[in-house]
Tab-separated table of C-alpha atoms (C1' of nucleotides) in Angstrom:
chain	number	residue	atom	x	y	z
H	1	MET	CA	80.638	86.475	77.372
H	2	ASP	CA	78.289	83.581	77.900
H	3	GLN	CA	76.432	85.093	80.834
H	4	VAL	CA	72.925	86.200	81.687
H	5	TYR	CA	72.222	88.866	84.317
H	6	ILE	CA	69.574	87.980	86.874
H	7	GLU	CA	67.640	91.220	86.261
H	8	ASP	CA	66.943	89.905	82.726
H	9	ILE	CA	66.091	86.363	83.818
H	10	SER	CA	62.394	86.575	82.891
H	11	LYS	CA	63.390	86.656	79.184
H	12	TYR	CA	64.961	83.212	79.440
H	13	VAL	CA	62.167	81.027	80.825
H	14	GLY	CA	62.645	77.479	79.582
H	15	GLN	CA	66.227	78.087	78.470
H	16	GLU	CA	69.500	76.971	79.971
H	17	VAL	CA	71.565	79.965	81.096
H	18	THR	CA	74.833	80.754	82.862
H	19	VAL	CA	74.799	83.038	85.902
H	20	LYS	CA	78.011	84.366	87.410
H	21	GLY	CA	77.783	85.634	90.952
H	22	TRP	CA	78.083	85.002	94.647
H	23	LEU	CA	76.253	82.852	97.192
H	24	TYR	CA	74.009	85.078	99.327
H	25	ASN	CA	72.500	82.332	101.454
H	26	LYS	CA	71.728	78.610	101.302
H	27	ARG	CA	69.095	76.267	102.723
H	28	SER	CA	68.771	72.527	102.627
H	29	SER	CA	66.218	69.887	103.261
H	30	GLY	CA	68.546	66.970	102.674
H	31	LYS	CA	67.784	65.660	99.194
H	32	ILE	CA	66.752	69.092	97.891
H	33	ARG	CA	68.961	72.111	98.370
H	34	PHE	CA	68.517	75.813	97.668
H	35	LEU	CA	71.148	78.388	96.790
H	36	LEU	CA	70.285	82.080	96.883
H	37	ILE	CA	72.594	83.634	94.303
H	38	ARG	CA	73.241	87.314	93.639
H	39	ASP	CA	75.106	88.783	90.673
H	40	GLY	CA	74.957	92.503	91.407
H	41	THR	CA	71.828	93.074	89.348
H	42	SER	CA	69.450	90.983	91.432
H	43	PHE	CA	68.925	87.741	93.338
H	44	ILE	CA	67.680	84.338	92.235
H	45	GLN	CA	67.011	81.066	93.998
H	46	ALA	CA	68.696	78.057	92.457
H	47	VAL	CA	67.625	74.467	93.222
H	48	LEU	CA	69.760	71.363	93.453
H	49	SER	CA	67.821	68.092	93.360
H	50	GLU	CA	69.717	64.922	94.154
H	51	SER	CA	67.794	63.114	91.396
H	52	ASP	CA	68.636	65.721	88.713
H	53	VAL	CA	72.364	66.348	89.026
H	54	PRO	CA	75.467	64.150	89.291
H	55	ASN	CA	76.337	63.374	92.886
H	56	LYS	CA	79.630	65.266	92.515
H	57	ILE	CA	77.731	68.495	91.754
H	58	PHE	CA	75.141	67.832	94.470
H	59	GLN	CA	77.878	67.477	97.092
H	60	LEU	CA	79.418	70.868	96.194
H	61	TYR	CA	76.601	72.404	98.264
H	62	ASP	CA	78.352	71.288	101.453
H	63	LYS	CA	81.517	73.195	100.567
H	64	LEU	CA	79.833	76.465	99.652
H	65	THR	CA	80.060	79.254	102.218
H	66	GLN	CA	78.292	82.607	102.281
H	67	GLU	CA	79.725	84.967	99.604
H	68	SER	CA	81.639	82.192	97.811
H	69	SER	CA	81.943	83.145	94.144
H	70	LEU	CA	80.445	80.685	91.678
H	71	ILE	CA	79.321	80.200	88.087
H	72	VAL	CA	76.182	78.126	87.649
H	73	LYS	CA	74.318	76.663	84.692
H	74	GLY	CA	70.650	75.862	84.893
H	75	VAL	CA	67.214	76.071	83.309
H	76	VAL	CA	65.046	79.109	84.128
H	77	ARG	CA	61.539	78.336	85.448
H	78	LYS	CA	58.674	80.461	86.653
H	79	GLU	CA	58.164	79.334	90.238
H	80	GLU	CA	55.851	80.931	92.759
H	81	ARG	CA	57.525	79.328	95.739
H	82	SER	CA	60.793	81.065	94.870
H	83	PRO	CA	61.499	84.559	96.180
H	84	GLY	CA	61.416	86.771	93.090
H	85	GLY	CA	59.111	84.478	91.133
H	86	TYR	CA	61.792	82.760	89.054
H	87	GLU	CA	64.040	79.853	89.817
H	88	LEU	CA	67.050	78.133	88.341
H	89	SER	CA	67.079	74.298	88.138
H	90	LEU	CA	70.792	73.697	88.407
H	91	LYS	CA	72.731	71.492	85.992
H	92	ASP	CA	76.252	72.544	86.915
H	93	ILE	CA	78.174	74.537	89.530
H	94	LYS	CA	81.687	75.850	89.079
H	95	ILE	CA	83.216	77.230	92.244
H	96	VAL	CA	85.416	80.275	91.587
H	97	GLN	CA	86.450	80.707	95.205
H	98	ILE	CA	85.315	79.344	98.538
H	99	ALA	CA	84.908	82.451	100.693
H	100	GLU	CA	86.412	82.609	104.158
H	101	GLU	CA	83.969	82.897	107.035
H	102	TYR	CA	81.939	85.986	106.086
H	103	PRO	CA	81.569	88.588	108.838
H	104	ILE	CA	78.135	89.949	107.874
H	105	THR	CA	75.668	87.137	108.541
H	106	PRO	CA	71.979	87.310	107.574
H	107	LYS	CA	71.216	88.483	111.116
H	108	PRO	CA	71.140	91.920	112.737
H	109	HIS	CA	74.385	93.816	113.263
H	110	GLY	CA	75.298	96.995	115.082
H	111	ILE	CA	76.174	100.190	113.245
H	112	THR	CA	79.815	100.242	114.375
H	113	PHE	CA	80.383	96.746	113.048
H	114	LEU	CA	78.662	97.540	109.761
H	115	MET	CA	80.601	100.790	109.296
H	116	ASP	CA	83.862	98.941	109.937
H	117	HIS	CA	82.809	96.526	107.186
H	118	ARG	CA	81.426	99.150	104.805
H	119	HIS	CA	83.360	97.503	101.945
H	120	LEU	CA	81.355	94.307	102.483
H	121	TRP	CA	78.117	95.962	103.618
H	122	PHE	CA	77.643	97.039	99.983
H	123	ARG	CA	76.705	93.439	99.225
H	124	SER	CA	73.441	93.558	101.143
H	125	SER	CA	70.235	94.381	99.342
H	126	ARG	CA	69.413	97.523	101.337
H	127	GLN	CA	72.716	99.067	100.300
H	128	HIS	CA	72.129	98.035	96.681
H	129	SER	CA	68.912	100.058	96.685
H	130	ILE	CA	70.472	103.142	98.259
H	131	LEU	CA	73.510	103.143	95.972
H	132	ARG	CA	71.287	102.769	92.915
H	133	VAL	CA	69.108	105.687	94.020
H	134	ARG	CA	72.227	107.792	94.602
H	135	SER	CA	73.516	106.965	91.139
H	136	GLU	CA	70.144	107.964	89.671
H	137	VAL	CA	69.985	111.234	91.632
H	138	ILE	CA	73.371	112.225	90.216
H	139	LYS	CA	72.310	111.209	86.720
H	140	ALA	CA	69.111	113.251	87.091
H	141	CYS	CA	71.055	116.356	88.182
H	142	ARG	CA	73.328	116.084	85.161
H	143	ASN	CA	70.469	115.343	82.759
H	144	TYR	CA	68.503	118.327	83.966
H	145	LEU	CA	71.333	120.811	83.593
H	146	ASP	CA	72.848	119.329	80.435
H	147	GLU	CA	69.486	119.316	78.642
H	148	ARG	CA	69.021	122.996	79.464
H	149	GLY	CA	72.322	124.115	78.046
H	150	TYR	CA	74.354	124.446	81.238
H	151	VAL	CA	78.095	123.956	80.754
H	152	LEU	CA	79.912	121.765	83.261
H	153	ILE	CA	82.798	123.713	84.797
H	154	ASP	CA	84.962	121.692	87.153
H	155	SER	CA	86.017	123.838	90.081
H	156	PRO	CA	89.314	123.193	91.869
H	157	ILE	CA	89.587	121.034	94.982
H	158	LEU	CA	92.709	122.804	96.291
H	159	THR	CA	92.026	126.443	97.081
H	160	PRO	CA	94.180	129.189	98.579
H	161	ALA	CA	91.528	130.764	100.815
H	162	ALA	CA	88.196	130.258	102.432
H	163	CYS	CA	85.182	130.666	100.168
H	164	GLU	CA	82.998	131.962	102.922
H	165	GLY	CA	85.395	132.603	105.743
H	166	THR	CA	83.120	131.066	108.326
H	167	THR	CA	83.575	127.330	108.043
H	168	THR	CA	86.594	125.423	109.269
H	169	LEU	CA	88.603	124.087	106.358
H	170	PHE	CA	90.857	121.086	105.937
H	171	GLU	CA	94.383	122.375	105.572
H	172	THR	CA	97.057	120.760	103.471
H	173	ASP	CA	100.589	121.512	102.315
H	174	TYR	CA	101.181	122.917	98.830
H	175	PHE	CA	104.976	122.873	98.560
H	176	GLY	CA	105.395	124.954	101.672
H	177	GLU	CA	102.257	127.007	101.215
H	178	LYS	CA	99.098	126.487	103.235
H	179	VAL	CA	96.123	125.564	101.054
H	180	PHE	CA	92.697	124.195	101.789
H	181	LEU	CA	90.263	121.621	100.454
H	182	THR	CA	87.338	123.376	98.816
H	183	GLN	CA	84.093	123.922	100.672
H	184	SER	CA	82.254	125.184	97.573
H	185	GLY	CA	82.935	125.695	93.890
H	186	GLN	CA	80.774	128.776	93.745
H	187	LEU	CA	83.432	131.491	93.693
H	188	TYR	CA	85.104	129.777	90.759
H	189	LEU	CA	81.769	129.346	89.029
H	190	GLU	CA	80.847	133.028	88.974
H	191	PRO	CA	83.597	133.962	86.469
H	192	ALA	CA	82.542	130.977	84.359
H	193	ALA	CA	78.922	132.192	84.376
H	194	MET	CA	80.149	135.556	83.060
H	195	ALA	CA	81.913	133.657	80.279
H	196	LEU	CA	79.324	131.014	79.379
H	197	GLY	CA	76.021	132.250	80.822
H	198	LYS	CA	74.697	129.072	82.449
H	199	VAL	CA	77.197	126.803	84.182
H	200	TYR	CA	77.401	124.217	86.952
H	201	CYS	CA	79.952	122.285	88.898
H	202	PHE	CA	79.618	118.894	90.506
H	203	GLY	CA	82.147	117.589	92.927
H	204	PRO	CA	83.192	116.745	96.443
H	205	THR	CA	83.341	119.452	99.081
H	206	PHE	CA	84.954	119.406	102.494
H	207	ARG	CA	83.998	120.874	105.829
H	208	ALA	CA	86.300	120.364	108.792
H	209	GLU	CA	83.518	121.025	111.285
H	210	LYS	CA	83.525	118.761	114.310
H	211	SER	CA	79.932	117.898	113.576
H	212	LYS	CA	78.712	114.669	115.002
H	213	THR	CA	75.134	114.336	113.857
H	214	ARG	CA	73.130	112.245	111.428
H	215	ARG	CA	72.914	115.112	108.943
H	216	HIS	CA	76.609	115.966	108.588
H	217	LEU	CA	79.542	114.535	106.674
H	218	LEU	CA	83.060	115.931	106.472
H	219	GLU	CA	83.198	115.105	102.772
H	220	PHE	CA	80.065	115.359	100.652
H	221	TRP	CA	79.033	115.939	97.055
H	222	MET	CA	77.418	119.092	95.859
H	223	VAL	CA	75.943	120.237	92.549
H	224	GLU	CA	76.046	123.994	92.031
H	225	PRO	CA	74.373	125.805	89.116
H	226	GLU	CA	75.216	129.462	88.536
H	227	VAL	CA	73.354	131.698	86.097
H	228	ALA	CA	74.277	135.136	84.742
H	229	TYR	CA	71.478	137.721	84.780
H	230	ALA	CA	69.390	135.511	87.117
H	231	GLU	CA	67.896	137.206	90.163
H	232	LEU	CA	66.600	135.669	93.389
H	233	ASP	CA	63.147	134.808	92.004
H	234	ASP	CA	64.711	133.161	88.936
H	235	ILE	CA	66.959	130.974	91.031
H	236	MET	CA	64.091	129.960	93.338
H	237	GLU	CA	62.109	128.900	90.295
H	238	LEU	CA	65.105	126.942	89.049
H	239	ALA	CA	65.609	125.293	92.447
H	240	GLU	CA	62.032	124.041	92.775
H	241	ASP	CA	61.927	122.809	89.179
H	242	PHE	CA	65.321	121.128	89.551
H	243	VAL	CA	64.353	119.300	92.752
H	244	SER	CA	60.944	118.276	91.367
H	245	GLU	CA	62.442	116.826	88.192
H	246	ILE	CA	65.037	114.873	90.166
H	247	VAL	CA	62.387	113.413	92.462
H	248	GLN	CA	60.129	112.473	89.541
H	249	GLN	CA	62.982	110.882	87.579
H	250	VAL	CA	63.972	108.784	90.581
H	251	LEU	CA	60.325	107.775	91.051
H	252	ARG	CA	60.061	106.767	87.386
H	253	THR	CA	63.207	104.650	87.357
H	254	LYS	CA	63.858	103.515	90.934
H	255	SER	CA	60.467	102.952	92.539
H	256	LYS	CA	61.313	99.276	93.134
H	257	GLU	CA	64.389	100.294	95.121
H	258	LEU	CA	62.471	102.953	97.073
H	259	GLN	CA	59.782	100.430	97.934
H	260	SER	CA	62.308	97.868	99.101
H	261	LEU	CA	63.619	100.582	101.445
H	262	GLY	CA	60.091	100.941	102.809
H	263	ARG	CA	59.689	104.484	101.427
H	264	ASP	CA	56.195	105.951	101.180
H	265	LEU	CA	56.049	106.857	97.474
H	266	ARG	CA	52.915	108.965	97.853
H	267	ALA	CA	54.842	111.590	99.810
H	268	LEU	CA	57.366	111.838	96.967
H	269	GLU	CA	54.749	111.890	94.201
H	270	LYS	CA	53.519	115.215	95.613
H	271	ILE	CA	56.876	116.885	95.040
H	272	LYS	CA	55.969	119.193	92.148
H	273	PRO	CA	56.155	122.989	91.720
H	274	PRO	CA	55.262	125.409	93.096
H	275	PHE	CA	56.959	124.976	96.478
H	276	PRO	CA	55.937	127.222	99.355
H	277	ARG	CA	58.084	130.355	99.618
H	278	ILE	CA	58.268	132.209	102.882
H	279	SER	CA	60.491	135.001	104.058
H	280	TYR	CA	62.702	134.766	107.115
H	281	ASP	CA	60.243	137.073	108.858
H	282	GLU	CA	57.301	134.820	107.978
H	283	ALA	CA	59.284	131.815	109.210
H	284	MET	CA	59.744	133.649	112.511
H	285	GLU	CA	55.956	134.115	112.702
H	286	ILE	CA	55.472	130.359	112.254
H	287	LEU	CA	57.952	129.689	115.042
H	288	LYS	CA	56.228	132.212	117.290
H	289	ASN	CA	52.840	130.557	116.659
H	290	LYS	CA	54.396	127.207	117.586
H	291	GLY	CA	55.601	128.721	120.833
H	292	ILE	CA	59.261	128.932	119.891
H	293	ASP	CA	60.921	132.106	121.021
H	294	PHE	CA	63.362	133.347	118.427
H	295	SER	CA	64.901	136.788	118.156
H	296	TRP	CA	65.439	138.467	114.791
H	297	GLY	CA	68.972	138.298	113.482
H	298	GLY	CA	69.959	134.740	114.299
H	299	ASP	CA	70.251	131.777	111.981
H	300	PHE	CA	67.827	128.863	112.212
H	301	GLY	CA	69.187	125.702	113.843
H	302	ALA	CA	67.999	122.146	113.350
H	303	PRO	CA	65.035	122.453	115.789
H	304	GLU	CA	63.759	125.600	114.016
H	305	GLU	CA	64.188	124.068	110.545
H	306	ASP	CA	62.330	120.925	111.601
H	307	THR	CA	59.474	122.910	113.088
H	308	ILE	CA	59.055	124.957	109.909
H	309	SER	CA	59.333	121.955	107.560
H	310	GLN	CA	56.680	120.070	109.541
H	311	CYS	CA	54.152	122.705	108.457
H	312	PHE	CA	54.548	121.726	104.792
H	313	GLU	CA	54.309	118.566	102.689
H	314	LEU	CA	56.613	120.083	100.069
H	315	PRO	CA	60.134	121.409	100.422
H	316	VAL	CA	59.881	124.955	101.719
H	317	MET	CA	62.003	127.851	100.478
H	318	ILE	CA	62.955	130.432	103.103
H	319	HIS	CA	64.330	133.636	101.622
H	320	ARG	CA	65.754	136.978	102.781
H	321	TYR	CA	67.753	136.090	105.892
H	322	PRO	CA	69.453	138.856	107.879
H	323	ILE	CA	72.595	139.880	106.058
H	324	GLN	CA	74.851	139.123	109.031
H	325	VAL	CA	74.123	135.382	109.117
H	326	LYS	CA	74.926	134.920	105.433
H	327	ALA	CA	78.135	134.929	103.415
H	328	PHE	CA	79.927	138.128	102.402
H	329	TYR	CA	79.056	137.886	98.693
H	330	MET	CA	75.266	137.966	99.141
H	331	GLU	CA	73.399	140.818	97.444
H	332	PRO	CA	71.392	142.923	99.920
H	333	ASP	CA	67.722	143.482	99.145
H	334	PRO	CA	67.462	147.011	97.657
H	335	GLN	CA	64.089	147.413	99.430
H	336	ARG	CA	65.523	146.300	102.781
H	337	PRO	CA	69.335	146.358	102.929
H	338	GLU	CA	69.372	144.508	106.268
H	339	VAL	CA	68.310	141.275	104.531
H	340	ALA	CA	70.105	139.300	101.822
H	341	LEU	CA	68.625	138.060	98.539
H	342	CYS	CA	69.264	134.460	99.554
H	343	VAL	CA	67.265	131.271	99.819
H	344	ASP	CA	67.487	127.989	101.729
H	345	MET	CA	65.344	125.015	100.772
H	346	ILE	CA	64.311	122.788	103.660
H	347	ALA	CA	63.285	119.231	102.757
H	348	PRO	CA	60.108	117.783	104.290
H	349	GLU	CA	60.025	115.119	107.026
H	350	GLY	CA	62.950	116.608	108.934
H	351	TYR	CA	65.665	115.993	106.336
H	352	GLY	CA	66.991	119.511	106.772
H	353	GLU	CA	68.502	122.000	104.389
H	354	ILE	CA	69.061	120.517	100.941
H	355	ILE	CA	69.746	123.757	99.052
H	356	GLY	CA	71.425	126.999	99.953
H	357	GLY	CA	71.940	129.838	97.509
H	358	GLY	CA	70.966	133.276	96.352
H	359	GLN	CA	71.884	136.336	94.367
H	360	ARG	CA	75.560	137.351	94.451
H	361	THR	CA	76.391	140.983	94.724
H	362	ALA	CA	77.185	142.672	91.413
H	363	SER	CA	78.733	145.757	92.992
H	364	HIS	CA	82.511	145.964	93.200
H	365	ASP	CA	82.501	148.547	95.965
H	366	TYR	CA	79.954	146.759	98.120
H	367	LEU	CA	81.830	143.465	97.743
H	368	LEU	CA	85.102	145.118	98.718
H	369	LYS	CA	83.435	146.679	101.745
H	370	ARG	CA	82.088	143.281	102.854
H	371	ILE	CA	85.483	141.595	102.339
H	372	LYS	CA	87.047	144.219	104.602
H	373	GLU	CA	84.288	143.868	107.199
H	374	GLU	CA	84.821	140.108	107.361
H	375	ASN	CA	88.612	140.586	107.620
H	376	LEU	CA	89.171	138.427	104.565
H	377	PRO	CA	92.499	138.653	102.700
H	378	GLN	CA	91.751	141.207	99.995
H	379	GLU	CA	94.624	140.172	97.747
H	380	ALA	CA	93.349	136.590	97.560
H	381	PHE	CA	89.996	137.823	96.297
H	382	ARG	CA	91.329	140.187	93.627
H	383	TRP	CA	90.294	137.868	90.799
H	384	TYR	CA	86.841	137.547	92.365
H	385	LEU	CA	86.514	141.350	92.556
H	386	ASP	CA	87.580	141.578	88.906
H	387	ILE	CA	84.285	139.951	87.907
H	388	ARG	CA	82.554	143.104	89.196
H	389	LYS	CA	84.762	145.356	87.058
H	390	TYR	CA	84.295	143.988	83.572
H	391	GLY	CA	80.632	143.929	82.633
H	392	SER	CA	79.185	143.084	86.041
H	393	VAL	CA	75.615	141.752	85.989
H	394	PRO	CA	73.192	140.353	88.538
H	395	HIS	CA	73.762	136.622	88.894
H	396	SER	CA	72.547	133.869	91.140
H	397	GLY	CA	73.106	130.240	91.946
H	398	PHE	CA	72.711	127.568	94.578
H	399	GLY	CA	74.312	124.431	95.917
H	400	MET	CA	72.441	121.194	96.520
H	401	GLY	CA	73.832	118.509	98.819
H	402	ILE	CA	73.553	115.130	97.099
H	403	GLU	CA	73.626	112.999	100.236
H	404	ARG	CA	70.828	114.947	101.924
H	405	VAL	CA	68.662	114.501	98.848
H	406	VAL	CA	69.467	110.778	98.710
H	407	ALA	CA	68.730	110.412	102.428
H	408	TRP	CA	65.414	112.210	101.991
H	409	LEU	CA	64.336	110.187	98.935
H	410	CYS	CA	65.369	106.869	100.512
H	411	GLY	CA	63.990	107.771	103.932
H	412	LEU	CA	67.344	107.132	105.641
H	413	GLU	CA	67.932	107.773	109.317
H	414	HIS	CA	71.495	108.888	108.728
H	415	LEU	CA	73.549	110.516	105.974
H	416	ARG	CA	76.291	107.902	106.312
H	417	GLU	CA	74.346	105.381	104.260
H	418	ALA	CA	73.800	107.894	101.439
H	419	ILE	CA	77.471	107.913	100.347
H	420	PRO	CA	79.611	104.863	99.521
H	421	TYR	CA	82.466	105.677	101.896
H	422	PRO	CA	81.347	108.238	104.496
H	423	ARG	CA	83.916	110.533	106.015
H	424	MET	CA	82.826	111.481	109.505
H	425	LEU	CA	84.302	112.719	112.741
H	426	TYR	CA	86.586	109.915	113.979
H	427	ARG	CA	85.863	107.689	110.985
H	428	ILE	CA	88.186	107.486	107.981
H	429	TYR	CA	88.166	103.666	107.590
H	430	PRO	CA	87.500	101.981	105.219
L	1	U	C1'	84.560	121.820	122.295
L	2	C	C1'	80.169	120.543	125.374
L	3	C	C1'	75.999	117.170	127.025
L	4	U	C1'	73.875	112.023	127.205
L	5	C	C1'	74.431	106.788	126.588
L	6	A	C1'	77.159	102.319	125.611
L	7	G	C1'	81.512	98.674	125.552
L	8	U	C1'	80.338	90.684	127.844
L	9	A	C1'	82.066	84.568	122.484
L	10	G	C1'	83.371	86.116	115.270
L	11	C	C1'	78.087	88.822	115.341
L	12	U	C1'	73.394	90.355	118.133
L	13	C	C1'	72.345	90.356	123.075
L	14	A	C1'	71.151	88.271	128.384
L	15	A	C1'	73.155	87.640	133.366
L	16	U	C1'	67.624	89.387	139.626
L	17	U	C1'	70.022	93.249	145.511
L	18	G	C1'	77.400	92.329	144.356
L	19	G	C1'	77.126	85.384	144.703
L	20	C	C1'	79.295	79.157	139.503
L	21	A	C1'	79.890	83.496	132.344
L	22	G	C1'	74.595	82.234	129.258
L	23	A	C1'	71.382	82.092	124.589
L	24	G	C1'	70.537	82.710	119.307
L	25	C	C1'	73.213	83.256	114.808
L	26	A	C1'	78.020	82.071	112.449
L	27	U	C1'	81.790	77.699	112.405
L	28	C	C1'	82.439	72.077	112.692
L	29	C	C1'	79.748	67.000	112.966
L	30	G	C1'	74.938	64.360	112.163
L	31	G	C1'	69.502	64.356	110.230
L	32	C	C1'	65.604	65.942	106.781
L	33	U	C1'	62.957	65.714	98.720
L	34	G	C1'	60.194	72.692	98.475
L	35	U	C1'	63.356	75.631	101.779
L	36	U	C1'	61.790	81.235	102.583
L	37	A	C1'	66.706	85.338	108.051
L	38	A	C1'	64.482	77.111	107.063
L	39	C	C1'	64.271	73.545	110.902
L	40	C	C1'	65.970	69.351	114.496
L	41	G	C1'	70.219	66.946	117.487
L	42	G	C1'	75.444	67.457	119.085
L	43	A	C1'	80.463	69.977	119.622
L	44	G	C1'	84.179	73.768	120.007
L	45	G	C1'	84.387	78.975	121.120
L	46	G	C1'	85.516	84.106	127.030
L	47	U	C1'	91.907	88.161	130.256
L	48	U	C1'	83.457	90.862	130.471
L	49	G	C1'	87.421	97.961	126.466
L	50	U	C1'	92.199	99.367	129.629
L	51	A	C1'	94.461	100.583	134.444
L	52	G	C1'	93.615	101.144	139.489
L	53	G	C1'	90.283	100.896	143.895
L	54	U	C1'	86.190	99.033	147.502
L	55	U	C1'	84.713	93.903	149.082
L	56	C	C1'	85.027	87.277	151.777
L	57	A	C1'	83.326	87.841	146.633
L	58	A	C1'	82.940	92.671	140.933
L	59	G	C1'	80.316	91.787	134.177
L	60	U	C1'	77.589	94.426	138.176
L	61	C	C1'	79.866	99.548	142.856
L	62	C	C1'	83.869	103.877	142.714
L	63	U	C1'	87.985	106.770	139.951
L	64	A	C1'	90.770	107.767	135.587
L	65	C	C1'	91.607	106.740	130.620
L	66	C	C1'	90.451	104.546	125.658
L	67	U	C1'	86.868	103.472	121.854
L	68	G	C1'	82.124	104.033	119.760
L	69	A	C1'	76.982	105.908	119.287
L	70	G	C1'	73.274	109.916	119.723
L	71	G	C1'	72.589	115.194	120.250
L	72	A	C1'	74.204	120.688	120.469
L	73	G	C1'	76.897	124.560	117.865
L	74	C	C1'	77.942	125.016	112.315
L	75	C	C1'	76.288	123.826	107.684
L	76	A	C1'	74.492	121.237	102.152
RNA sequence: UCCUCAGUAGCUCAAUUGGCAGAGCAUCCGGCUGUUAACCGGAGGGUUGUAGGUUCAAGUCCUACCUGAGGAGCCA
């Protein structure tokens, strides 16, 4: 294809090239006219001079509307007056389609309007940056785990029962049987870890909570490693190394995008192991010193998490929560059976919990006892109990929410911009 | 489910104590040989979310409902 992408334009100075794209904006001063063209990779300003092109081409400017698709030919020049430093002196314009009046003008819009036009909002440069960072975060997760010998195990989306029993699930019909959209692949990953040692899953998860906040989505993506023979300390080490590598890879490859989002890169450059590790009890001490009254046994809410994370520049790992606020499969601490061998990682700057995980119980009898205590359907978990009957070993894993990481790295106000098509309370369109 | 706030032109917003419905952008017409969310002149564009109520008079006050936003609980 006879086409040059704008991101490569600096290699073609002095040459005539073809660019295929869309009109982002246009400006005119009468005899000299400027087209701001985007092609998905970047933007470039193209110039039409009345003295340089046939009148027929020059007049096409008048017809062009925002987001009209066009193929242009022109000579690449270095030009300081042009945004981006390079400019195209146009020789020819071929209009592919004249766009209808485009709803998203280069002026401010409200969030409702933009969310209703999410399919078009992608075309603005801020969204380009966020979507590229998201793509890189996902690539970094896969790179990290693939390079270390983890096997990708795809967990099912349709599941017969709750993974954790606590969260509200989306229900659907399975030929007359009630089934649910998965809220975690973890239960299905544990058998795979017993088979292959180090495994992970990566997929969408669903929570039917009527959450209406900037840090919740009904559908979000989660990466979940699970490791046989790993104990709590091992998985905490993995979590901090994993997060650090992702942050550093994004910094290496997407610093231009982060800067265009106005992100302070210095804060991200500090994200390297070791991360602070505090116990639930120590976290309570911090809260007490900050004047927040909190009684032992409860789970931390957003205000508590924010207060704790503000004390650290790095993500902070809080471990050993009371057993009653955590899921039924958590291994109790042999030194203190009232706390679980679990860990949550709280991102800095108020971005909330990005990782939740821990050590899963290896004991068949303890697991069965917990299933009964939580009134979970025992029959549905028979396969899960089987894993504790045939060569049971300590094993641990965690889940990391992709959108929360993207929001943190990009410095977004709201999770909805961290996923292409957010699914939120009262919003399923587009 | 609960609490708070908002709904006026295609978009973003204004409208004094209840007193003629306004501006910028977008669109259309005209001008400008280096524009930078260009600029300058002109034009068209309205059942003020819906239904009631108070009043000589309601975008503005009251009631109900609808829609959306922010937060709580819950979580990654």
